[in-house]
mmCIF file of C-alpha atoms in Angstrom:
data_model
loop_
_atom_site.group_PDB
_atom_site.id
_atom_site.type_symbol
_atom_site.label_atom_id
_atom_site.label_comp_id
_atom_site.label_asym_id
_atom_site.label_seq_id
_atom_site.Cartn_x
_atom_site.Cartn_y
_atom_site.Cartn_z
ATOM 1 C CA MET A 13 0.000 0.000 0.000
ATOM 2 C CA LEU A 14 2.862 2.341 0.780
ATOM 3 C CA SER A 15 4.338 1.914 -2.702
ATOM 4 C CA LEU A 16 0.964 2.790 -4.265
ATOM 5 C CA LEU A 17 0.775 6.040 -2.292
ATOM 6 C CA GLY A 18 4.357 6.842 -3.230
ATOM 7 C CA HIS A 19 3.587 6.175 -6.890
ATOM 8 C CA LEU A 20 0.461 8.371 -6.792
ATOM 9 C CA SER A 21 2.301 11.266 -5.156
ATOM 10 C CA GLN A 22 5.118 10.989 -7.700
ATOM 11 C CA SER A 23 2.610 10.952 -10.583
ATOM 12 C CA TRP A 24 0.866 14.020 -9.165
ATOM 13 C CA LEU A 25 4.194 15.821 -8.789
ATOM 14 C CA ASP A 26 5.215 14.977 -12.374
ATOM 15 C CA GLY A 27 1.895 16.298 -13.696
ATOM 16 C CA ALA A 28 2.188 19.498 -11.667
ATOM 17 C CA VAL A 29 5.712 20.117 -12.953
ATOM 18 C CA ARG A 30 4.610 19.551 -16.582
ATOM 19 C CA THR A 31 1.679 21.941 -16.105
ATOM 20 C CA LEU A 32 3.849 24.675 -14.602
ATOM 21 C CA GLU A 33 6.421 24.239 -17.379
ATOM 22 C CA GLY A 34 3.683 24.606 -19.991
ATOM 23 C CA TRP A 35 2.429 27.797 -18.347
ATOM 24 C CA ARG A 36 5.966 29.170 -18.215
ATOM 25 C CA ARG A 37 6.515 28.489 -21.912
ATOM 26 C CA GLY A 38 3.131 29.986 -22.772
ATOM 27 C CA LEU A 39 3.889 33.206 -20.914
ATOM 28 C CA SER A 40 7.470 33.625 -22.132
ATOM 29 C CA GLU A 41 7.001 32.431 -25.731
ATOM 30 C CA PRO A 42 3.596 33.716 -26.880
ATOM 31 C CA PHE A 43 2.158 32.905 -30.286
ATOM 32 C CA PRO A 44 3.656 35.271 -32.880
ATOM 33 C CA VAL A 45 0.934 37.786 -33.732
ATOM 34 C CA THR A 46 3.106 39.744 -36.184
ATOM 35 C CA ASP A 47 3.088 36.938 -38.763
ATOM 36 C CA ASP A 48 0.528 36.889 -41.539
ATOM 37 C CA PRO A 49 -2.544 34.755 -40.782
ATOM 38 C CA PRO A 50 -2.802 31.468 -42.669
ATOM 39 C CA PRO A 51 -4.354 31.856 -46.119
ATOM 40 C CA THR A 52 -7.968 30.876 -46.617
ATOM 41 C CA THR A 53 -9.417 29.011 -49.553
ATOM 42 C CA PRO A 54 -11.633 31.288 -51.646
ATOM 43 C CA TYR A 55 -15.323 30.484 -51.510
ATOM 44 C CA THR A 56 -18.730 31.937 -52.307
ATOM 45 C CA VAL A 57 -21.693 31.799 -49.954
ATOM 46 C CA VAL A 58 -24.480 29.875 -51.720
ATOM 47 C CA TYR A 59 -27.082 29.966 -48.943
ATOM 48 C CA GLU A 60 -27.331 31.843 -45.665
ATOM 49 C CA GLY A 61 -30.133 31.515 -43.160
ATOM 50 C CA GLY A 62 -30.108 31.851 -39.377
ATOM 51 C CA LYS A 63 -26.882 30.345 -38.068
ATOM 52 C CA VAL A 64 -26.263 28.350 -41.260
ATOM 53 C CA ARG A 65 -23.943 29.436 -44.040
ATOM 54 C CA LEU A 66 -23.370 27.100 -46.992
ATOM 55 C CA ARG A 67 -20.062 27.701 -48.754
ATOM 56 C CA HIS A 68 -19.072 26.581 -52.249
ATOM 57 C CA TYR A 69 -15.348 26.054 -52.800
ATOM 58 C CA ARG A 70 -14.419 26.118 -56.470
ATOM 59 C CA ALA A 71 -11.902 23.611 -57.767
ATOM 60 C CA GLU A 72 -8.747 25.252 -59.048
ATOM 61 C CA ALA A 73 -7.601 22.239 -61.054
ATOM 62 C CA ARG A 74 -8.928 21.286 -64.466
ATOM 63 C CA ARG A 75 -12.351 19.723 -64.500
ATOM 64 C CA LEU A 76 -12.823 16.095 -65.417
ATOM 65 C CA ALA A 77 -15.835 14.585 -67.118
ATOM 66 C CA THR A 78 -18.463 13.047 -64.887
ATOM 67 C CA PRO A 79 -18.032 9.237 -64.904
#
């Protein structure tokens, strides 16, 4: 029983250390906001109603015949 309690306390300590390290990295190395945002694929809105927006993404490659 004593080894189980020792194992649990060690697991808790390891998790706490990983959490604190993640917070430290997040505060000292924030996400770069000066970079350009990722590009988006062009689309047209085909239907919009309420909370629904249906987007149509055009294919940029050559079209193939329907099989």
